[in-house]
PDB file of C-alpha atoms in Angstrom:
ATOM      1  CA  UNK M   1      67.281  81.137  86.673  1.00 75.00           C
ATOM      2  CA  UNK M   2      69.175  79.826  89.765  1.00 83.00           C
ATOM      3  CA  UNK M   3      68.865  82.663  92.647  1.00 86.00           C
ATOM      4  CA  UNK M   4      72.773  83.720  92.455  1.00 86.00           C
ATOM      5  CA  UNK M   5      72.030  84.652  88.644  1.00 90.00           C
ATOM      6  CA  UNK M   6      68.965  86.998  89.491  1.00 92.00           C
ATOM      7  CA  UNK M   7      71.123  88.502  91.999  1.00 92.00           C
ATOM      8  CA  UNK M   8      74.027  89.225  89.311  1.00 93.00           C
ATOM      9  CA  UNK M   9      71.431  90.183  87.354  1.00 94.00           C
ATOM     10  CA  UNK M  10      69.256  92.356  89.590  1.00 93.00           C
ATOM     11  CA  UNK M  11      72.307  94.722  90.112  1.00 93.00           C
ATOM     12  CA  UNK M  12      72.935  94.761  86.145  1.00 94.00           C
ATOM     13  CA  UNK M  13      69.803  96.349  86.305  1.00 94.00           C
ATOM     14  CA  UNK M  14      70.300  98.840  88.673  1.00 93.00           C
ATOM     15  CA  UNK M  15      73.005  99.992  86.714  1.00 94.00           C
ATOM     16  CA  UNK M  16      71.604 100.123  83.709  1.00 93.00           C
ATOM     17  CA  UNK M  17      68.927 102.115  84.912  1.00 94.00           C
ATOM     18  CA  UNK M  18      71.108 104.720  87.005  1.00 93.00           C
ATOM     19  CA  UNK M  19      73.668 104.995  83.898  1.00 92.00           C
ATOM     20  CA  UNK M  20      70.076 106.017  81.554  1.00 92.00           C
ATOM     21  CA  UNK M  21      68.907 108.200  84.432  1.00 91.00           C
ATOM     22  CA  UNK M  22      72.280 109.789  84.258  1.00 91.00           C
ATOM     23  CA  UNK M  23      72.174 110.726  80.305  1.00 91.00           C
ATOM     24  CA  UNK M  24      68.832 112.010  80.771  1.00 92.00           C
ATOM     25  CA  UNK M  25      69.384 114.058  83.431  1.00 91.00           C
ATOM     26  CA  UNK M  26      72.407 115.629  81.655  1.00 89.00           C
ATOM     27  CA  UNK M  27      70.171 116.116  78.397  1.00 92.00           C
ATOM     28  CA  UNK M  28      68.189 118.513  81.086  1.00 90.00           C
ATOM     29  CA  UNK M  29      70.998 119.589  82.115  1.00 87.00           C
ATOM     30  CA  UNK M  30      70.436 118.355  85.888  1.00 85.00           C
ATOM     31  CA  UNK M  31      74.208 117.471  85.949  1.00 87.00           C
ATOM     32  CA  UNK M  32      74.004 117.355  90.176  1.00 89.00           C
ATOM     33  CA  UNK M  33      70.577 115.458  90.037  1.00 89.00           C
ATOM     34  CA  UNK M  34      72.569 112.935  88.077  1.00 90.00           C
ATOM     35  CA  UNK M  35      75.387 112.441  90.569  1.00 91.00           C
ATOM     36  CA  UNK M  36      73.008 112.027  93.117  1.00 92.00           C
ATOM     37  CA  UNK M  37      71.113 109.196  91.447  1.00 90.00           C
ATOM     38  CA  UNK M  38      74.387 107.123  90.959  1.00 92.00           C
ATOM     39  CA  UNK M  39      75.354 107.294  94.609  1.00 94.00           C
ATOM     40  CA  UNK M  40      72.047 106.389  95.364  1.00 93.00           C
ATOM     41  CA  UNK M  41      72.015 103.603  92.971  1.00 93.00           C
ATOM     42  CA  UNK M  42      75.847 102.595  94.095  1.00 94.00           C
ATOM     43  CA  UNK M  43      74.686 102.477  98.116  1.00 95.00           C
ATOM     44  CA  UNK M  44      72.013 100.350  97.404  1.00 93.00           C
ATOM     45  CA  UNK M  45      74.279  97.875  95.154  1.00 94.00           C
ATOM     46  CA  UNK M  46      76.229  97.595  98.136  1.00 94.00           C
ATOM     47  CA  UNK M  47      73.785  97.218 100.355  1.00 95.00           C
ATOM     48  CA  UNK M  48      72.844  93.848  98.558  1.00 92.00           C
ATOM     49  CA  UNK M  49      76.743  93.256  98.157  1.00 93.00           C
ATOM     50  CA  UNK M  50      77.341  93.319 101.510  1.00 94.00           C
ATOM     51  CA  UNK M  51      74.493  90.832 102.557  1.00 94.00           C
ATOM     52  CA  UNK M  52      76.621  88.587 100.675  1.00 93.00           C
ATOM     53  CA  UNK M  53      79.653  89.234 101.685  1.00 92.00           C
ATOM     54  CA  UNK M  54      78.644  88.744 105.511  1.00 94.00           C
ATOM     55  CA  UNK M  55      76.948  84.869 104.185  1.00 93.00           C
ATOM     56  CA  UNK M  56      80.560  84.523 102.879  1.00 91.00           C
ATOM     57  CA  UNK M  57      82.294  85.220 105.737  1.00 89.00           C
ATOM     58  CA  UNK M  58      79.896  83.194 107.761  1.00 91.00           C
ATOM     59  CA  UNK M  59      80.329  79.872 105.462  1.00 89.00           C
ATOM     60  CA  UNK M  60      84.197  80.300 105.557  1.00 88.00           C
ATOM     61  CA  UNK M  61      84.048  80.560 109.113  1.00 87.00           C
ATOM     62  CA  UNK M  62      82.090  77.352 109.498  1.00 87.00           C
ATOM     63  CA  UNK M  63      84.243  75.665 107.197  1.00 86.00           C
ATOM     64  CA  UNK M  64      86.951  76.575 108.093  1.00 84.00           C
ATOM     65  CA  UNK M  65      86.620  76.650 112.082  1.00 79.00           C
ATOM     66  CA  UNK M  66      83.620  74.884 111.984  1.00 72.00           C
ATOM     67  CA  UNK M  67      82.923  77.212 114.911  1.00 60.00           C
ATOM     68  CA  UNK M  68      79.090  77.630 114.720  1.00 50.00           C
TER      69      UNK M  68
ATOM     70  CA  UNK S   1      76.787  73.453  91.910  1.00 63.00           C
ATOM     71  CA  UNK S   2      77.585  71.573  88.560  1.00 83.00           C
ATOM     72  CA  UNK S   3      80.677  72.392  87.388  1.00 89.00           C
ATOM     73  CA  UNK S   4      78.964  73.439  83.675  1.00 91.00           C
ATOM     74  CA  UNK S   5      76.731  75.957  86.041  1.00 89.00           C
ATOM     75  CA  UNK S   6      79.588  77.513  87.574  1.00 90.00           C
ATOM     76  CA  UNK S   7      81.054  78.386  84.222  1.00 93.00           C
ATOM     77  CA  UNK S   8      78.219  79.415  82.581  1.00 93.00           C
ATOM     78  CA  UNK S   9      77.509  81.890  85.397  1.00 93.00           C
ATOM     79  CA  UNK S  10      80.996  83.323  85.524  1.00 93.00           C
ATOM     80  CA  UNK S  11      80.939  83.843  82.140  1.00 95.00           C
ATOM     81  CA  UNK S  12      77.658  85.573  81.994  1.00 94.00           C
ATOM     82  CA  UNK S  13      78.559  87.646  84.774  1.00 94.00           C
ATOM     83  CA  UNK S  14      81.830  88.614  82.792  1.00 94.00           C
ATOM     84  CA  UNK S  15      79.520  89.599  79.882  1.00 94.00           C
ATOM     85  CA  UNK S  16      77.433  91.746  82.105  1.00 93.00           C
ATOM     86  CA  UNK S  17      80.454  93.559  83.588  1.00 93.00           C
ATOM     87  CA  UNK S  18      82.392  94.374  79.860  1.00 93.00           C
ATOM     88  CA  UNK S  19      78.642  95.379  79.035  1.00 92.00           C
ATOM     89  CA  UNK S  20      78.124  97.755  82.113  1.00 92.00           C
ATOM     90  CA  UNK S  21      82.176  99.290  82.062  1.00 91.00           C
ATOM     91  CA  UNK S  22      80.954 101.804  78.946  1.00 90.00           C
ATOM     92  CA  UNK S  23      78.150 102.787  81.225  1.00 88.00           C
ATOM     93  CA  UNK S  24      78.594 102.946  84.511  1.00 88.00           C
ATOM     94  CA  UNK S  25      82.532 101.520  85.143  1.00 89.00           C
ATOM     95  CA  UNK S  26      81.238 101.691  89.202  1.00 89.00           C
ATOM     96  CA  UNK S  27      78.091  98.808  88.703  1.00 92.00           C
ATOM     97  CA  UNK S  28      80.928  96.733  86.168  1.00 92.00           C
ATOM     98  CA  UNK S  29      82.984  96.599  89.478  1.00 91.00           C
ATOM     99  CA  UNK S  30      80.132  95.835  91.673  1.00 93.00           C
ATOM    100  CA  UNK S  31      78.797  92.922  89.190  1.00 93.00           C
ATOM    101  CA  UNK S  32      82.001  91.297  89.705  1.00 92.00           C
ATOM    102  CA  UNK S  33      82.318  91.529  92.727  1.00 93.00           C
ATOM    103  CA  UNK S  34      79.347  90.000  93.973  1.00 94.00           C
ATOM    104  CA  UNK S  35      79.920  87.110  90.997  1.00 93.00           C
ATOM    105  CA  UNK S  36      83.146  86.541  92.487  1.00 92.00           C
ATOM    106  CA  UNK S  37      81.794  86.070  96.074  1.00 93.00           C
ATOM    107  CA  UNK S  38      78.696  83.970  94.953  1.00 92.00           C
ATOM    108  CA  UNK S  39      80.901  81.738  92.952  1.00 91.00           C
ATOM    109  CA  UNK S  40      83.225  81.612  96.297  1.00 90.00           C
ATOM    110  CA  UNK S  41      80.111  80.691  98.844  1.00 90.00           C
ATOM    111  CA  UNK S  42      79.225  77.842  96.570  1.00 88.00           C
ATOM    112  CA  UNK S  43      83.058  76.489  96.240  1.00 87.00           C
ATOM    113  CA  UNK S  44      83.618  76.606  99.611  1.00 87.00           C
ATOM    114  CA  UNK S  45      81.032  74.070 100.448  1.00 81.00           C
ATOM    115  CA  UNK S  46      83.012  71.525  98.369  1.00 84.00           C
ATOM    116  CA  UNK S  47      86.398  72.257  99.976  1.00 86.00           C
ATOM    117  CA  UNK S  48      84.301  71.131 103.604  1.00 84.00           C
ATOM    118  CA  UNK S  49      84.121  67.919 102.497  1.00 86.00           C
ATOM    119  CA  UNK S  50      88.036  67.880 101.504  1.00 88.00           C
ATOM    120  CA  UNK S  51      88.853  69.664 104.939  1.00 86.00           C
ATOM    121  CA  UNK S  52      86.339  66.547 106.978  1.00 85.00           C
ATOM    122  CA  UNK S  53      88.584  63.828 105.444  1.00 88.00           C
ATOM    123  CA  UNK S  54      92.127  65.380 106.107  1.00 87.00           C
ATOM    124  CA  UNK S  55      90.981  66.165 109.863  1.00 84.00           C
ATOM    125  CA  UNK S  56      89.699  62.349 109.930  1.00 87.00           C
ATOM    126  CA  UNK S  57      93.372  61.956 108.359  1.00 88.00           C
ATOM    127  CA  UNK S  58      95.101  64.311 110.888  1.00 85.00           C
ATOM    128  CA  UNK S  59      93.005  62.707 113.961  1.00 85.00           C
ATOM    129  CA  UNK S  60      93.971  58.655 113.418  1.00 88.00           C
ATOM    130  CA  UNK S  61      97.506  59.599 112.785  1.00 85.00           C
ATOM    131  CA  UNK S  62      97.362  61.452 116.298  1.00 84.00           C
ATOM    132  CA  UNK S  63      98.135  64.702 115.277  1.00 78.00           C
ATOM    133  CA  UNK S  64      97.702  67.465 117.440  1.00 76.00           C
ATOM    134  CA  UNK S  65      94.846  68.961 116.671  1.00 77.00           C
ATOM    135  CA  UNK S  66      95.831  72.823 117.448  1.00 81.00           C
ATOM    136  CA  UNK S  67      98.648  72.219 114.260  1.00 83.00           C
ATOM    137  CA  UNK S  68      95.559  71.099 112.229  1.00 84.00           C
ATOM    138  CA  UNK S  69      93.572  73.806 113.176  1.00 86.00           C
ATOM    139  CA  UNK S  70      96.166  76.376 112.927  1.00 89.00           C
ATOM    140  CA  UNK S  71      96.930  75.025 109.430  1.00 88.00           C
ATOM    141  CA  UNK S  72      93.149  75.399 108.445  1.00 88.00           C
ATOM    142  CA  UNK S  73      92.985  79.130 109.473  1.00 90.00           C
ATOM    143  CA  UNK S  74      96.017  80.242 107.510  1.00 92.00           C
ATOM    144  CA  UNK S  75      94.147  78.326 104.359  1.00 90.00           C
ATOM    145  CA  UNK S  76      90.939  80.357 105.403  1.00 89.00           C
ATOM    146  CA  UNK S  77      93.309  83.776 105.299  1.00 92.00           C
ATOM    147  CA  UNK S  78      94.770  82.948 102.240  1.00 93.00           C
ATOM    148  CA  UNK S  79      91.778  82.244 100.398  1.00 90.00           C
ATOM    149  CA  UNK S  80      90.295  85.701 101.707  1.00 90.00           C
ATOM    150  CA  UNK S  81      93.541  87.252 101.233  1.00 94.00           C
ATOM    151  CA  UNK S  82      93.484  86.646  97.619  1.00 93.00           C
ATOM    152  CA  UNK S  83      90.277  86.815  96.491  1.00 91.00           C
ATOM    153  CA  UNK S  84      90.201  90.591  98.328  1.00 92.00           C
ATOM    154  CA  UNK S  85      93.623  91.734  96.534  1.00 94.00           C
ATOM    155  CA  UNK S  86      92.490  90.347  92.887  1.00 93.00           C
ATOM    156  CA  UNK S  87      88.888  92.519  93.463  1.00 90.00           C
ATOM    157  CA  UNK S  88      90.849  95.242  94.228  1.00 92.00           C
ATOM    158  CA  UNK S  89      93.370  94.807  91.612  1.00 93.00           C
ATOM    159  CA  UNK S  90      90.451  94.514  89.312  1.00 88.00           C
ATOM    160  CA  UNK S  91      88.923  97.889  90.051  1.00 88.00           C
ATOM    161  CA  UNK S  92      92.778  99.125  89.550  1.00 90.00           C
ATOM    162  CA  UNK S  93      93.931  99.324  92.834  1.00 92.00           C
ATOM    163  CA  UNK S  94      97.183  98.153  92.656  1.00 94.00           C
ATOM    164  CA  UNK S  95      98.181  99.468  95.577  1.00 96.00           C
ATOM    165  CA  UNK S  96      95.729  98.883  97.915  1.00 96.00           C
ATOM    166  CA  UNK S  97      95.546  95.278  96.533  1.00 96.00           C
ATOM    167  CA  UNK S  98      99.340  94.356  97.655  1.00 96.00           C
ATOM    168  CA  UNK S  99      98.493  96.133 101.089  1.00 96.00           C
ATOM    169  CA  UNK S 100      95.871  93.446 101.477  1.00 96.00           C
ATOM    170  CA  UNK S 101      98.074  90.767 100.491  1.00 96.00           C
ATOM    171  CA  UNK S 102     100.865  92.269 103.370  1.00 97.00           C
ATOM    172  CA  UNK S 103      98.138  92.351 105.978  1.00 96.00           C
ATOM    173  CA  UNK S 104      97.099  88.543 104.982  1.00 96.00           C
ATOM    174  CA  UNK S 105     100.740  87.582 105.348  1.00 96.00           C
ATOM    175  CA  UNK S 106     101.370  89.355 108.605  1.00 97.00           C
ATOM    176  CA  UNK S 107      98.225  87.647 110.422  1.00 96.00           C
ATOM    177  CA  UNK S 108      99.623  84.076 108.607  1.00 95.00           C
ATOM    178  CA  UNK S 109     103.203  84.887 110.327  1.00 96.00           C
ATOM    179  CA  UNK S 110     101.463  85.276 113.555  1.00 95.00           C
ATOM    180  CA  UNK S 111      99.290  82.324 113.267  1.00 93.00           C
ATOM    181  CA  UNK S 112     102.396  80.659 112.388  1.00 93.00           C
ATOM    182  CA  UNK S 113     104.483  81.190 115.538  1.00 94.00           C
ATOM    183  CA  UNK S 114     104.016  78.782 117.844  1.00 90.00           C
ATOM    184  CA  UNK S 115     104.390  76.326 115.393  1.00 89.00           C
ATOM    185  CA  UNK S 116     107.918  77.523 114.805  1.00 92.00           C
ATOM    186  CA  UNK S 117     108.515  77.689 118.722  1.00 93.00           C
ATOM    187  CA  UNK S 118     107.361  73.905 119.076  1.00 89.00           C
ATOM    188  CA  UNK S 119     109.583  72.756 115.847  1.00 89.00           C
ATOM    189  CA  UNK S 120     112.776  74.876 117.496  1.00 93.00           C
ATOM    190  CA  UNK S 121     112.110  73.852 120.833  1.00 92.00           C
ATOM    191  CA  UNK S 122     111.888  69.511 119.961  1.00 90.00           C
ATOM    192  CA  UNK S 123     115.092  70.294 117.749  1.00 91.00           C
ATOM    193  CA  UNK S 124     116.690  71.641 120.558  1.00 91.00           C
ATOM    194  CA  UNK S 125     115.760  68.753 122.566  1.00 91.00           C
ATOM    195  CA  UNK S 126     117.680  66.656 120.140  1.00 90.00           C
ATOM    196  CA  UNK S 127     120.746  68.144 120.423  1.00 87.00           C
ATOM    197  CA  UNK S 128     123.311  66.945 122.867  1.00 81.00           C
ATOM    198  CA  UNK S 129     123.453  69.228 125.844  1.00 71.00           C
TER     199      UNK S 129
END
Protein backbone atom coordinates (compact mmCIF):
# COMPACT_ATOMS: atom_id res chain seq x y z
CA UNK A 1 0.00 0.00 0.00
CA UNK A 2 2.30 2.74 -1.43
CA UNK A 3 1.47 6.17 0.57
CA UNK A 4 -0.28 7.96 -2.62
CA UNK A 5 -2.87 4.92 -2.53
CA UNK A 6 -3.79 5.40 1.28
CA UNK A 7 -4.19 8.92 0.49
CA UNK A 8 -6.74 8.13 -2.52
CA UNK A 9 -8.03 5.91 -0.31
CA UNK A 10 -8.27 7.81 2.98
CA UNK A 11 -10.58 10.40 1.21
CA UNK A 12 -12.77 7.39 -0.30
CA UNK A 13 -13.40 6.97 3.13
CA UNK A 14 -14.37 10.14 4.16
CA UNK A 15 -16.87 10.05 1.67
CA UNK A 16 -18.24 7.09 2.25
CA UNK A 17 -18.76 7.86 5.67
CA UNK A 18 -20.29 11.51 5.15
CA UNK A 19 -22.62 10.05 2.20
CA UNK A 20 -23.97 7.16 5.23
CA UNK A 21 -24.09 9.98 7.77
CA UNK A 22 -26.17 11.80 5.26
CA UNK A 23 -28.96 8.89 4.74
CA UNK A 24 -29.13 8.51 8.33
CA UNK A 25 -29.59 11.76 9.21
CA UNK A 26 -32.41 12.12 6.63
CA UNK A 27 -34.04 8.77 8.03
CA UNK A 28 -34.28 11.21 11.33
CA UNK A 29 -35.20 13.59 9.44
CA UNK A 30 -32.13 15.97 10.41
CA UNK A 31 -32.10 17.11 6.71
CA UNK A 32 -29.80 20.47 7.87
CA UNK A 33 -27.61 18.25 10.24
CA UNK A 34 -26.90 16.36 7.06
CA UNK A 35 -25.77 19.30 4.95
CA UNK A 36 -23.65 20.31 7.56
CA UNK A 37 -21.76 17.03 7.84
CA UNK A 38 -20.93 17.03 4.02
CA UNK A 39 -19.39 20.48 4.09
CA UNK A 40 -17.59 19.45 6.93
CA UNK A 41 -16.48 16.32 5.37
CA UNK A 42 -15.82 18.31 1.83
CA UNK A 43 -13.43 21.12 3.80
CA UNK A 44 -11.49 18.62 5.27
CA UNK A 45 -11.03 16.62 1.79
CA UNK A 46 -9.65 19.72 0.66
CA UNK A 47 -7.71 20.44 3.26
CA UNK A 48 -5.63 17.21 2.45
CA UNK A 49 -6.11 18.14 -1.37
CA UNK A 50 -4.57 21.16 -1.08
CA UNK A 51 -1.39 19.89 0.84
CA UNK A 52 -0.90 18.23 -2.34
CA UNK A 53 -1.52 20.51 -4.59
CA UNK A 54 1.05 23.07 -2.94
CA UNK A 55 3.94 19.72 -3.13
CA UNK A 56 2.85 19.89 -6.82
CA UNK A 57 3.39 23.21 -7.44
CA UNK A 58 6.59 23.11 -5.52
CA UNK A 59 8.10 20.01 -7.67
CA UNK A 60 7.03 21.76 -10.98
CA UNK A 61 8.66 24.74 -9.89
CA UNK A 62 11.93 22.97 -9.19
CA UNK A 63 11.73 21.21 -12.30
CA UNK A 64 10.90 23.37 -14.19
CA UNK A 65 12.94 26.57 -12.90
CA UNK A 66 14.96 24.59 -10.86
CA UNK A 67 14.66 27.70 -8.68
CA UNK A 68 14.97 26.23 -5.13
CA UNK B 1 7.23 4.81 -10.07
CA UNK B 2 6.92 1.59 -12.28
CA UNK B 3 5.03 2.15 -15.05
CA UNK B 4 2.59 -1.14 -14.03
CA UNK B 5 2.14 0.99 -10.53
CA UNK B 6 1.06 4.01 -12.17
CA UNK B 7 -1.68 2.17 -13.99
CA UNK B 8 -2.82 0.15 -11.46
CA UNK B 9 -3.31 3.22 -9.25
CA UNK B 10 -5.13 5.26 -11.84
CA UNK B 11 -7.28 2.67 -12.42
CA UNK B 12 -8.16 1.99 -8.87
CA UNK B 13 -8.64 5.49 -8.26
CA UNK B 14 -11.11 5.52 -11.34
CA UNK B 15 -12.97 2.64 -9.61
CA UNK B 16 -13.21 4.55 -6.41
CA UNK B 17 -14.57 7.69 -8.12
CA UNK B 18 -17.54 5.71 -10.47
CA UNK B 19 -18.06 3.99 -6.93
CA UNK B 20 -18.37 7.31 -4.86
CA UNK B 21 -20.48 9.47 -7.97
CA UNK B 22 -23.93 7.47 -6.72
CA UNK B 23 -23.03 8.67 -3.28
CA UNK B 24 -21.57 11.62 -2.83
CA UNK B 25 -20.83 13.07 -6.74
CA UNK B 26 -18.64 15.99 -4.53
CA UNK B 27 -15.86 13.17 -2.86
CA UNK B 28 -15.99 11.32 -6.78
CA UNK B 29 -14.59 14.78 -7.88
CA UNK B 30 -12.26 15.17 -5.06
CA UNK B 31 -10.84 11.41 -5.51
CA UNK B 32 -9.85 12.40 -8.85
CA UNK B 33 -8.56 15.11 -8.33
CA UNK B 34 -6.05 14.35 -5.90
CA UNK B 35 -5.28 10.92 -8.18
CA UNK B 36 -4.67 13.17 -10.93
CA UNK B 37 -2.17 15.40 -9.02
CA UNK B 38 -0.38 12.41 -7.26
CA UNK B 39 0.02 10.69 -10.53
CA UNK B 40 1.38 14.30 -11.86
CA UNK B 41 4.07 14.81 -8.78
CA UNK B 42 5.46 11.41 -9.56
CA UNK B 43 5.67 12.07 -13.58
CA UNK B 44 7.19 15.11 -13.22
CA UNK B 45 10.25 13.75 -11.61
CA UNK B 46 10.91 11.75 -14.81
CA UNK B 47 10.46 14.69 -17.21
CA UNK B 48 13.67 16.40 -14.85
CA UNK B 49 15.82 14.09 -16.12
CA UNK B 50 14.57 14.77 -19.90
CA UNK B 51 14.68 18.65 -19.16
CA UNK B 52 18.83 18.07 -17.53
CA UNK B 53 19.87 16.55 -20.90
CA UNK B 54 18.21 19.11 -23.37
CA UNK B 55 19.71 22.09 -21.15
CA UNK B 56 23.18 20.07 -21.36
CA UNK B 57 21.98 20.03 -25.19
CA UNK B 58 20.97 23.76 -25.28
CA UNK B 59 24.30 24.82 -23.23
CA UNK B 60 27.21 23.07 -25.70
CA UNK B 61 25.40 24.30 -28.69
CA UNK B 62 25.68 27.91 -27.05
CA UNK B 63 22.29 28.71 -26.82
CA UNK B 64 21.17 31.47 -24.90
CA UNK B 65 20.10 30.35 -21.98
CA UNK B 66 17.07 32.97 -21.28
CA UNK B 67 15.39 31.18 -24.81
CA UNK B 68 15.89 27.85 -22.92
CA UNK B 69 14.51 28.98 -19.92
CA UNK B 70 11.72 30.84 -21.39
CA UNK B 71 10.91 27.70 -23.41
CA UNK B 72 10.84 25.58 -20.11
CA UNK B 73 8.28 27.90 -18.37
CA UNK B 74 5.74 27.92 -21.17
CA UNK B 75 6.10 23.81 -20.94
CA UNK B 76 5.57 24.27 -17.06
CA UNK B 77 2.19 26.51 -17.99
CA UNK B 78 1.03 24.21 -20.34
CA UNK B 79 1.26 21.25 -18.35
CA UNK B 80 -0.66 23.18 -15.45
CA UNK B 81 -2.84 24.69 -17.92
CA UNK B 82 -4.18 21.44 -18.96
CA UNK B 83 -4.26 19.34 -16.29
CA UNK B 84 -6.46 22.38 -14.41
CA UNK B 85 -9.01 22.70 -17.52
CA UNK B 86 -9.50 18.69 -17.88
CA UNK B 87 -10.31 18.67 -13.71
CA UNK B 88 -12.58 21.18 -14.31
CA UNK B 89 -14.05 19.82 -17.37
CA UNK B 90 -14.41 16.67 -15.40
CA UNK B 91 -16.55 18.09 -12.62
CA UNK B 92 -18.60 19.68 -15.77
CA UNK B 93 -17.31 22.91 -15.94
CA UNK B 94 -17.07 23.54 -19.34
CA UNK B 95 -16.87 26.88 -19.06
CA UNK B 96 -14.70 27.61 -16.50
CA UNK B 97 -12.35 24.91 -17.97
CA UNK B 98 -11.76 26.92 -21.45
CA UNK B 99 -11.32 30.16 -19.21
CA UNK B 100 -8.35 28.35 -17.73
CA UNK B 101 -7.06 27.29 -20.92
CA UNK B 102 -7.39 31.36 -22.19
CA UNK B 103 -5.58 32.49 -19.08
CA UNK B 104 -2.70 29.69 -19.76
CA UNK B 105 -2.43 31.00 -23.30
CA UNK B 106 -2.37 34.66 -22.44
CA UNK B 107 0.61 34.24 -19.78
CA UNK B 108 2.39 31.81 -22.77
CA UNK B 109 1.88 34.94 -25.28
CA UNK B 110 3.56 37.09 -22.80
CA UNK B 111 6.31 34.79 -21.98
CA UNK B 112 6.63 34.58 -25.59
CA UNK B 113 7.39 38.20 -26.51
CA UNK B 114 10.68 38.93 -26.41
CA UNK B 115 11.40 36.04 -28.22
CA UNK B 116 9.40 37.41 -31.11
CA UNK B 117 11.15 40.94 -30.64
CA UNK B 118 14.72 39.22 -30.88
CA UNK B 119 13.59 36.94 -34.08
CA UNK B 120 12.03 40.41 -35.79
CA UNK B 121 14.73 42.48 -34.75
CA UNK B 122 17.95 39.88 -36.33
CA UNK B 123 15.53 39.62 -39.47
CA UNK B 124 15.53 43.11 -39.74
CA UNK B 125 19.15 43.21 -39.47
CA UNK B 126 19.28 41.09 -42.54
CA UNK B 127 17.58 43.13 -44.69
CA UNK B 128 19.33 45.64 -46.85
CA UNK B 129 18.92 49.09 -45.43
Amino acid sequence: MSPEMRAVFQIFGVGFVVALMNTILRHADKEEFAQWTTLAGVVAVLVVVVGYVDHLYQEITRVFLNTQ
Amino acid sequence: MHIMQLVGFGLSATILATVLRSYAPQFAMLVALLAGILLFTSVIQNISVVLDMLRGLSSSAHIDSGFFSTVLKIIGIAYIVEFAGQVARDAGEGALASKIELAGKISIVILAIPIVNDVVQSLMHLLPQ
